[in-house]
mmCIF file of N, CA and C in Angstrom:
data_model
loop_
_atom_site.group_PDB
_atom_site.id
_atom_site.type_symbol
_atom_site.label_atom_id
_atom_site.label_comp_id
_atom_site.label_asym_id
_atom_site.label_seq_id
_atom_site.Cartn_x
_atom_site.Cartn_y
_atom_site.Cartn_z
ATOM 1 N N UNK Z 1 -10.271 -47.452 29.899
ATOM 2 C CA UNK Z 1 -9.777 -46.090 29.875
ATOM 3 C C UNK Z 1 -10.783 -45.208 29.148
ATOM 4 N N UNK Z 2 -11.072 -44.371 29.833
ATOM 5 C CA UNK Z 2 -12.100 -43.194 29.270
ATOM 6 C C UNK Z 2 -11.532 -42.165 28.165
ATOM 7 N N UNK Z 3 -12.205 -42.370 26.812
ATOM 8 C CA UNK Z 3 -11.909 -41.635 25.933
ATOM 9 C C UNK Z 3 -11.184 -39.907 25.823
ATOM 10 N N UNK Z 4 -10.859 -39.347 25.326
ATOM 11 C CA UNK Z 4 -10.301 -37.744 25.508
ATOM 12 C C UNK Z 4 -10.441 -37.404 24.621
ATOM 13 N N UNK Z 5 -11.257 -37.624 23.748
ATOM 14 C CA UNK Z 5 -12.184 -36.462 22.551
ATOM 15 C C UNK Z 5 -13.279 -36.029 23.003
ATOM 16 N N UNK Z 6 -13.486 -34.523 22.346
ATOM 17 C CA UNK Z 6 -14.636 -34.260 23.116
ATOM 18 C C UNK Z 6 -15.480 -33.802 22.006
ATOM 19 N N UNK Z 7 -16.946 -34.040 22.171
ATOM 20 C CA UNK Z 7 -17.998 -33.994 21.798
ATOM 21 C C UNK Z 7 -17.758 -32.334 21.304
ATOM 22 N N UNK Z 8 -18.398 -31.872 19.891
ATOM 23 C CA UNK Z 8 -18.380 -30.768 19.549
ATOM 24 C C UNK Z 8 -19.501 -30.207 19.896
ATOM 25 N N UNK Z 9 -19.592 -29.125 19.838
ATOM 26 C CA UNK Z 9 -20.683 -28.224 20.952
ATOM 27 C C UNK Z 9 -21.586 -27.893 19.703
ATOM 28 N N UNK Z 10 -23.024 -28.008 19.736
ATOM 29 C CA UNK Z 10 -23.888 -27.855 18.634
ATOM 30 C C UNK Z 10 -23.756 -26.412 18.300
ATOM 31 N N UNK Z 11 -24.650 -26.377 16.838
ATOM 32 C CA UNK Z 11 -23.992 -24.906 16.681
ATOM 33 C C UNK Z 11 -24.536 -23.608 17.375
ATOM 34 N N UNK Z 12 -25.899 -23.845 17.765
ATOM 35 C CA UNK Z 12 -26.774 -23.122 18.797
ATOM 36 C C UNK Z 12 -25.624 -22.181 19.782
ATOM 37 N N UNK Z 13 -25.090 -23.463 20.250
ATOM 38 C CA UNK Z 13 -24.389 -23.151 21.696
ATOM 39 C C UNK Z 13 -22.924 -22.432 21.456
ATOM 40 N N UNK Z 14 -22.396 -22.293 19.869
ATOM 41 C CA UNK Z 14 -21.732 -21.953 19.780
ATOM 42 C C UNK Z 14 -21.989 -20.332 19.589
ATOM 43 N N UNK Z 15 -20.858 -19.257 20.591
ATOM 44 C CA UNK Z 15 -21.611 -17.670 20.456
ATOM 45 C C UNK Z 15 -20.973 -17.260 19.530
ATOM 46 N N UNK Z 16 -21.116 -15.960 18.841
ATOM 47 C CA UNK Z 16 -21.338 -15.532 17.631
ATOM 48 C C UNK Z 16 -20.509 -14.013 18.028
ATOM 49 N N UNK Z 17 -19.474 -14.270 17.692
ATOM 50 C CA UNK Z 17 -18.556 -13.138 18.219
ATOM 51 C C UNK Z 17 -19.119 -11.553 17.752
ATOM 52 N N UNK Z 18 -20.589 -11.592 16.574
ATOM 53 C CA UNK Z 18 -20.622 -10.381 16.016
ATOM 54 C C UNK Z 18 -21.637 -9.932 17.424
ATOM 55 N N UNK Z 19 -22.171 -10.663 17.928
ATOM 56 C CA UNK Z 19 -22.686 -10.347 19.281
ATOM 57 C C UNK Z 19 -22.524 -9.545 20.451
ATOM 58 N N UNK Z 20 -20.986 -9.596 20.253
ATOM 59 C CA UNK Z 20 -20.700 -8.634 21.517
ATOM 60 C C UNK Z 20 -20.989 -7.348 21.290
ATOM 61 N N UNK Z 21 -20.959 -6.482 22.335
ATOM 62 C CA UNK Z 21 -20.925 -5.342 21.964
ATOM 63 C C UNK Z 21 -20.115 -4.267 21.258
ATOM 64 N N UNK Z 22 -20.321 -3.440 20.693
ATOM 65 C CA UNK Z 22 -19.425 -2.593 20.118
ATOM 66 C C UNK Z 22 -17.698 -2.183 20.847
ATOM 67 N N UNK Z 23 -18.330 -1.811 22.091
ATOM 68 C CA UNK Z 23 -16.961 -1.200 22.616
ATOM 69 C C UNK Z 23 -16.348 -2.808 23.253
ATOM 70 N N UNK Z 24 -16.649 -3.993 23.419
ATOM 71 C CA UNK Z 24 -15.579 -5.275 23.920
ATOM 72 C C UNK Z 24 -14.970 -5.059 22.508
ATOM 73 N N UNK Z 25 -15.753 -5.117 21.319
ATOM 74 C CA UNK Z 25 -15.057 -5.692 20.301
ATOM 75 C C UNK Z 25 -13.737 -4.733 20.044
ATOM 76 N N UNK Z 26 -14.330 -3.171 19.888
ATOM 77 C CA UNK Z 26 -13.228 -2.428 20.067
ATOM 78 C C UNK Z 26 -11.672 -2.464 20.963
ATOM 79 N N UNK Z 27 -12.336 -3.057 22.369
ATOM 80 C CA UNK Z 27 -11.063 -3.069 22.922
ATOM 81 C C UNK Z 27 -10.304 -4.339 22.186
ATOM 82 N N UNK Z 28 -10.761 -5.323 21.988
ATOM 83 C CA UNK Z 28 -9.879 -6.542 21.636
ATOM 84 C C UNK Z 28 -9.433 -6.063 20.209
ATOM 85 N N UNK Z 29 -9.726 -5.268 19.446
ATOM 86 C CA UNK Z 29 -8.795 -4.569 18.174
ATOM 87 C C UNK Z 29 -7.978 -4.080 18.704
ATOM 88 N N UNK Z 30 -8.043 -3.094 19.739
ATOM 89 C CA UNK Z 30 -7.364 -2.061 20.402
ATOM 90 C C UNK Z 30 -5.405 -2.509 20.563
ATOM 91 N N UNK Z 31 -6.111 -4.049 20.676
ATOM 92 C CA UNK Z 31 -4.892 -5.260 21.046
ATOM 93 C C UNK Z 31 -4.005 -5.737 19.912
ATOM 94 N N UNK Z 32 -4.432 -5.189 18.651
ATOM 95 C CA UNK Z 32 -4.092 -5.738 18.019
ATOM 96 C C UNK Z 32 -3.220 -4.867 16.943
ATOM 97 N N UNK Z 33 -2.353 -5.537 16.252
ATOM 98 C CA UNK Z 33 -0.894 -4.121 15.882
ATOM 99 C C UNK Z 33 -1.570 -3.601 15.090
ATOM 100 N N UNK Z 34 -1.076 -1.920 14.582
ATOM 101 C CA UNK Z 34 -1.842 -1.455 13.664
ATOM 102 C C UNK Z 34 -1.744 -2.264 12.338
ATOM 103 N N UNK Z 35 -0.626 -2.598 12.015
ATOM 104 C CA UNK Z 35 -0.258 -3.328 10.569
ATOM 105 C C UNK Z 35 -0.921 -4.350 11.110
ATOM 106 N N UNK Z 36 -1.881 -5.043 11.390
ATOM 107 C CA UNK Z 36 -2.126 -6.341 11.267
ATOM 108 C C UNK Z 36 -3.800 -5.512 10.911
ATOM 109 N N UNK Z 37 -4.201 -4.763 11.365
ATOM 110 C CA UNK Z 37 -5.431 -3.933 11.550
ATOM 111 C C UNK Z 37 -5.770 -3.074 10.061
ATOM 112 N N UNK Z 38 -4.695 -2.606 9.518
ATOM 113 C CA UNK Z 38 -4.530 -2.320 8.389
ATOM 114 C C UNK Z 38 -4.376 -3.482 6.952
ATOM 115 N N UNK Z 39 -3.965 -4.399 7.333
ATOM 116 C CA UNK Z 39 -3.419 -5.066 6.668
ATOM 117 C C UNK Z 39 -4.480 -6.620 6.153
ATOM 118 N N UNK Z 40 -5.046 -6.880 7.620
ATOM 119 C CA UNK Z 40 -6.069 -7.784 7.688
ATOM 120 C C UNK Z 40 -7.294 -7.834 8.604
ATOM 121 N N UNK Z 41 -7.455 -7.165 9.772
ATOM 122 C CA UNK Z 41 -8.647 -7.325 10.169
ATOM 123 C C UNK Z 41 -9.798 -6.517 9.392
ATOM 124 N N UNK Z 42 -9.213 -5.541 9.040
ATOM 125 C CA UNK Z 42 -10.424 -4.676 8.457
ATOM 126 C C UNK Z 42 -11.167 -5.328 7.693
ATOM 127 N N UNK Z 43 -10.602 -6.469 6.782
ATOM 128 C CA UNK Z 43 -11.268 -7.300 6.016
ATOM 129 C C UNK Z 43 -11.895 -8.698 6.413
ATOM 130 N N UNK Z 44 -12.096 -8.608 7.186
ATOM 131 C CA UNK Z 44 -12.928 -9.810 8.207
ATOM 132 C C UNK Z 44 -14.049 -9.947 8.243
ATOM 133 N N UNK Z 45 -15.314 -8.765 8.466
ATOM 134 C CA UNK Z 45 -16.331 -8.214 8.213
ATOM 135 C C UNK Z 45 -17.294 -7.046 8.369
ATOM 136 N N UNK Z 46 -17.903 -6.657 7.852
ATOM 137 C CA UNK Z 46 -18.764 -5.127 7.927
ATOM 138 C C UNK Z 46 -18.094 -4.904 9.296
ATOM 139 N N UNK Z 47 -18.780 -5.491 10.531
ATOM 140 C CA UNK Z 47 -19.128 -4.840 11.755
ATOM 141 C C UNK Z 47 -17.199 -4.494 11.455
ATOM 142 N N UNK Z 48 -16.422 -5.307 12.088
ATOM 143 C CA UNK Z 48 -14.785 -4.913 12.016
ATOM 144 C C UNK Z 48 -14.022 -3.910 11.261
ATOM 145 N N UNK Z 49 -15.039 -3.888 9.878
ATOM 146 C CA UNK Z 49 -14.576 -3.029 9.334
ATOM 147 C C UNK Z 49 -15.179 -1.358 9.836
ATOM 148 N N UNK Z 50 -16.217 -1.201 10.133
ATOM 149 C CA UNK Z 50 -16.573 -0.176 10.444
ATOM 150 C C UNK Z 50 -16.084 0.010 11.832
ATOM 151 N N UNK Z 51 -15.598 -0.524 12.685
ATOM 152 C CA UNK Z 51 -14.916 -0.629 13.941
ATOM 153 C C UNK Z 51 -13.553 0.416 13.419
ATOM 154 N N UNK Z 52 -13.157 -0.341 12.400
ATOM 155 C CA UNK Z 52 -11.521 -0.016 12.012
ATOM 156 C C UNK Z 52 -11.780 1.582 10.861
ATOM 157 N N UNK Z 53 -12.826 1.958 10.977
ATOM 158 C CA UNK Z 53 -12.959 3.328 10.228
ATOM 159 C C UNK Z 53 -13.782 4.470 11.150
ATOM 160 N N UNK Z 54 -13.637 3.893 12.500
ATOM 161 C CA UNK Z 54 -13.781 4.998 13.578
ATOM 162 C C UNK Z 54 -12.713 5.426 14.130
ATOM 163 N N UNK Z 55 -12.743 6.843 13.976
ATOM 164 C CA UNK Z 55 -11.550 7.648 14.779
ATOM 165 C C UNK Z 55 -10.741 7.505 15.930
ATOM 166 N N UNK Z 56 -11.804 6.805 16.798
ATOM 167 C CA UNK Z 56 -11.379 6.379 18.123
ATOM 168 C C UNK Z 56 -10.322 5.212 18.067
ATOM 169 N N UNK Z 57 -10.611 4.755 17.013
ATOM 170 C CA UNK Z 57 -9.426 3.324 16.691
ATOM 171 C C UNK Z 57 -7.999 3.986 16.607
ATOM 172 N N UNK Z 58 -8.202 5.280 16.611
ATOM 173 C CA UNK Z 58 -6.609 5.665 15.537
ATOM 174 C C UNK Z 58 -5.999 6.660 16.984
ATOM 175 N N UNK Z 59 -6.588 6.604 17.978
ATOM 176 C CA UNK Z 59 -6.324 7.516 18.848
ATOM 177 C C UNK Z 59 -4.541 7.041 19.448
ATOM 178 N N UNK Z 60 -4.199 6.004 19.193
ATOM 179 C CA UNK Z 60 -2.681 5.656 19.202
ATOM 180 C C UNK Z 60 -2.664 4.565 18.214
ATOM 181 N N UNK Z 61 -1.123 5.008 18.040
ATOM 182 C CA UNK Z 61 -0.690 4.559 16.438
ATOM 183 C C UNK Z 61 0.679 4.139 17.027
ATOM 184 N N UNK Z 62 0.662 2.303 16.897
ATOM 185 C CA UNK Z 62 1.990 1.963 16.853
ATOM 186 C C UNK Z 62 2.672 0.940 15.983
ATOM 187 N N UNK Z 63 3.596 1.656 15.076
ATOM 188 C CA UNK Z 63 4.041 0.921 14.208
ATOM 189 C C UNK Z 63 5.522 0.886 14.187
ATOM 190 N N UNK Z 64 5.598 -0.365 14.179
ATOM 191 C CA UNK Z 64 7.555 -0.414 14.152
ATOM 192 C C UNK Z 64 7.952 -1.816 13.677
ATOM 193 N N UNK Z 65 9.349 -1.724 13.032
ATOM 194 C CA UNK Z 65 9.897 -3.116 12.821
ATOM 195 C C UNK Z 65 10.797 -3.474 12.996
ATOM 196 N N UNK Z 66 11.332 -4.636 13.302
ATOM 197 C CA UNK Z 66 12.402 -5.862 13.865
ATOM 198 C C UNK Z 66 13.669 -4.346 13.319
ATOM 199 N N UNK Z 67 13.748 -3.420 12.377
ATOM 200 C CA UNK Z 67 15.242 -2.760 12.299
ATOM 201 C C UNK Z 67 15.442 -3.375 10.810
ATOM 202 N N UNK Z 68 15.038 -4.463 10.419
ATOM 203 C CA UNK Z 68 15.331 -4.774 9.360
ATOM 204 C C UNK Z 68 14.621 -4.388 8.126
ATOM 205 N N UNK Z 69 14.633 -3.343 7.753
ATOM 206 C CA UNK Z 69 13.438 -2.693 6.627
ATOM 207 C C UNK Z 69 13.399 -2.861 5.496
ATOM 208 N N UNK Z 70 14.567 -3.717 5.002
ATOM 209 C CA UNK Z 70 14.795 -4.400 4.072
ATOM 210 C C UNK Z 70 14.016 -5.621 3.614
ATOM 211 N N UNK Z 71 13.430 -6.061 5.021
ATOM 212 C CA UNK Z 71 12.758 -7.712 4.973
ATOM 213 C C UNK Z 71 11.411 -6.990 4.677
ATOM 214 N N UNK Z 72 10.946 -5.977 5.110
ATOM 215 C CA UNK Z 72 9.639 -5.881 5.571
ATOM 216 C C UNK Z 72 9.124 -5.598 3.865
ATOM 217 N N UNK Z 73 7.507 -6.328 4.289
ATOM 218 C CA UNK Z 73 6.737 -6.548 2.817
ATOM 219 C C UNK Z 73 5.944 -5.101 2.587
ATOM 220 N N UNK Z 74 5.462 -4.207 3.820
ATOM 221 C CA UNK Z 74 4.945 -3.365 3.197
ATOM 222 C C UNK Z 74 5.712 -1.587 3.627
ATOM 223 N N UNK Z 75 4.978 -0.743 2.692
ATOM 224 C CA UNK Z 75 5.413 0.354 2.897
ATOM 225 C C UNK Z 75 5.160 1.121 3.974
ATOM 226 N N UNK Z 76 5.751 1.180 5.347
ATOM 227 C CA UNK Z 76 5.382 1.534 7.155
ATOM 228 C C UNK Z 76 4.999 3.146 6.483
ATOM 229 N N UNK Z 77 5.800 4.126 6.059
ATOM 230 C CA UNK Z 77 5.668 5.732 5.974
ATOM 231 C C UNK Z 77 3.565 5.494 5.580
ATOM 232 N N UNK Z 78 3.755 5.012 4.304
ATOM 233 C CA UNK Z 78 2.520 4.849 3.899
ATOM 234 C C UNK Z 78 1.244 4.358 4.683
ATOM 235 N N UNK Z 79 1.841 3.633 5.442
ATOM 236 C CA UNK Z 79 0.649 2.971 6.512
ATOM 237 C C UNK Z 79 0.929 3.597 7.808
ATOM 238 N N UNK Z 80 1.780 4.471 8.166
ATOM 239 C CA UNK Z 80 1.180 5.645 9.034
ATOM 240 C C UNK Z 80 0.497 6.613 8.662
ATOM 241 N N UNK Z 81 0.868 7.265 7.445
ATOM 242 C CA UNK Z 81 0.149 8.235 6.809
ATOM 243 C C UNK Z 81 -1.266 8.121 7.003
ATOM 244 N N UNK Z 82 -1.327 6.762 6.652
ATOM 245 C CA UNK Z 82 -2.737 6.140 6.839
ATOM 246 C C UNK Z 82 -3.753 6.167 7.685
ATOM 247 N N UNK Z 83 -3.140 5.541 8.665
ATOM 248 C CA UNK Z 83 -3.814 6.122 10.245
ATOM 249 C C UNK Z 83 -3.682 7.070 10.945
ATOM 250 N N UNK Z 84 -2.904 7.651 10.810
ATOM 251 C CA UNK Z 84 -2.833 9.245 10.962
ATOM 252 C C UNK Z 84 -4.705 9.600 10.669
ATOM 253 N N UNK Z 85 -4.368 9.382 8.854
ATOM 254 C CA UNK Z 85 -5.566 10.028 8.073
ATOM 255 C C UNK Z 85 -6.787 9.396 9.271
ATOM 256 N N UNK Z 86 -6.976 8.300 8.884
ATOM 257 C CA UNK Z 86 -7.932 7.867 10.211
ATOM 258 C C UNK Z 86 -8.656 8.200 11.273
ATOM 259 N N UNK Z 87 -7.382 8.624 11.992
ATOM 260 C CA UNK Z 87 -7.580 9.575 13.237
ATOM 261 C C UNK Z 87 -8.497 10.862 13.214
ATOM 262 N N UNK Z 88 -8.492 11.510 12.416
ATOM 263 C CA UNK Z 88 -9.211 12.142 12.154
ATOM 264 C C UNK Z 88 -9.049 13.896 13.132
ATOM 265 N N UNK Z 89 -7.501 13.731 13.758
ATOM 266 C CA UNK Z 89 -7.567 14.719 14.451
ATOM 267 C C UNK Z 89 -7.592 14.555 15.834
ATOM 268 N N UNK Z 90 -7.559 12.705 16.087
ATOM 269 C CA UNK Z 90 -7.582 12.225 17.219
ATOM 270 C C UNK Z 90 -6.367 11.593 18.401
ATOM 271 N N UNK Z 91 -5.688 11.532 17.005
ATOM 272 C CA UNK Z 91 -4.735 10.937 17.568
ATOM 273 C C UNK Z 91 -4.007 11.844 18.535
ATOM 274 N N UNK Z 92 -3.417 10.786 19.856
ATOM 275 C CA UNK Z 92 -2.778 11.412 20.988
ATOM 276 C C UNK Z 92 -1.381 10.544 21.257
ATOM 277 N N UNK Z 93 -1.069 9.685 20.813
ATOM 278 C CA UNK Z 93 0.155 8.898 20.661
ATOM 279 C C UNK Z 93 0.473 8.494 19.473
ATOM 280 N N UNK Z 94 1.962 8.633 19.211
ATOM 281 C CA UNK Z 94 2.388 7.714 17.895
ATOM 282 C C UNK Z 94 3.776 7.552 17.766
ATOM 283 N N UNK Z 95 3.738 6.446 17.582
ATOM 284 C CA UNK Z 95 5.149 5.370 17.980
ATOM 285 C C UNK Z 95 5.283 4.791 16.693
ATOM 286 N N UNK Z 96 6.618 5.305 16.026
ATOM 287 C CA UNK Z 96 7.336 4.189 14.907
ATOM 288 C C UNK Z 96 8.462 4.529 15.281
ATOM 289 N N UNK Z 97 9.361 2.958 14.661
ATOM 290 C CA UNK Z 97 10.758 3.083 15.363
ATOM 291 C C UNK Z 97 11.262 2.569 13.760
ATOM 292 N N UNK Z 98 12.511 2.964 13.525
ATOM 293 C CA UNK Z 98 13.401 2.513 11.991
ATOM 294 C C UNK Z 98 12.915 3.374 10.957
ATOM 295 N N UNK Z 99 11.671 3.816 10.697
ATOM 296 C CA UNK Z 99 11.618 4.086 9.092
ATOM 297 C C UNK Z 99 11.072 5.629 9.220
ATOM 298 N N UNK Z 100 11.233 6.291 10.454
ATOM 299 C CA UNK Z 100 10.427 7.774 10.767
ATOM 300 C C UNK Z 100 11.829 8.734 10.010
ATOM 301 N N UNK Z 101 10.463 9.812 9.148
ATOM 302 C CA UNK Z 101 11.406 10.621 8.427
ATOM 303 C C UNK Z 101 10.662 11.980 8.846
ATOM 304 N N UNK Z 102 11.570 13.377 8.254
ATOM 305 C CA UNK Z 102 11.000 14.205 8.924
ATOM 306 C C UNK Z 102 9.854 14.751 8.343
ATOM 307 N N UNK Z 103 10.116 14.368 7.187
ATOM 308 C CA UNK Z 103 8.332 14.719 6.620
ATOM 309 C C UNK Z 103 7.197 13.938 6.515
ATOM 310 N N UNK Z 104 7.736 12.634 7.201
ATOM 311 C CA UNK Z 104 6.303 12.009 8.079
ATOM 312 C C UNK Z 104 6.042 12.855 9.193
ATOM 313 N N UNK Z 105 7.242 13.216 10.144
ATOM 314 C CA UNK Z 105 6.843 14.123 11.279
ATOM 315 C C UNK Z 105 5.944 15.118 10.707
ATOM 316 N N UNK Z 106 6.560 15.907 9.961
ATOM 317 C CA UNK Z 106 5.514 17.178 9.239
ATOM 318 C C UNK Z 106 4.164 16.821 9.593
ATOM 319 N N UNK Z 107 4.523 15.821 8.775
ATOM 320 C CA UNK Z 107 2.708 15.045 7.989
ATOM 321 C C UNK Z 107 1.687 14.711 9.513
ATOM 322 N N UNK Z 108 2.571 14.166 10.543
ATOM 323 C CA UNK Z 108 1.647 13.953 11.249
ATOM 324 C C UNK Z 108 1.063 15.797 12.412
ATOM 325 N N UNK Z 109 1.894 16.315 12.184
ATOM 326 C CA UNK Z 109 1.904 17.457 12.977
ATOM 327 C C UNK Z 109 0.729 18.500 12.275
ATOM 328 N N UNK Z 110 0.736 18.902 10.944
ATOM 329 C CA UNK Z 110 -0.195 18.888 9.809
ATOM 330 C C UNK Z 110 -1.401 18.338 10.080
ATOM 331 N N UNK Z 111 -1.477 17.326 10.716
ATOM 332 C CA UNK Z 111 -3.177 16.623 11.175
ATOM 333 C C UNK Z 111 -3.017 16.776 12.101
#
């Protein structure tokens, strides 16, 4: 019977995700929730981070939670505020569901 482990790929051959280009990498953030983007990719490295401090990143903003806001670990008002700020004037969508108050509305209307 022929083995089913497989040989690890040298490291040469392994590609180097800082490689891609600017805008793939962008879209595959694009994919990814803002709270997770806020919270942890930015801290991944330079290139990601400077990805995640271009305006174009903030051009939709979606943040929402399970309803239960009680469970949740961080402060949502605060981390829209956030990307709002980000945006830079860019933003064209923005979606939170449970914790929207009217002087977040203000706040985002204001930018």
């Amino acid at each position: 019977m022929a083995s089913t482990s497989r040989t690890p790929l040298p490291i040469e051959t392994i590609p180097n995700w800082l490689d891609l280009p600017m805008d793939v990498m962008a879209t595959i953030l694009h994919r990814v929730r803002t709270i997770d983007v806020l919270m942890n990719v930015q801290s991944v490295c330079s290139a990601w981070r400077r990805l995640c401090k271009d305006p174009a990143m903030w051009r939709v903003i979606d943040i929402h939670s399970s309803g239960a806001l009680f469970d949740m670990l961080y402060d949502l008002e605060s981390m829209c505020r956030h990307a709002v700020d980000r945006s830079e004037g860019h933003l064209v969508e923005v979606n939170f569901e449970y914790f929207g108050t009217d002087e977040l509305l203000h706040y985002i209307a204001e930018r």
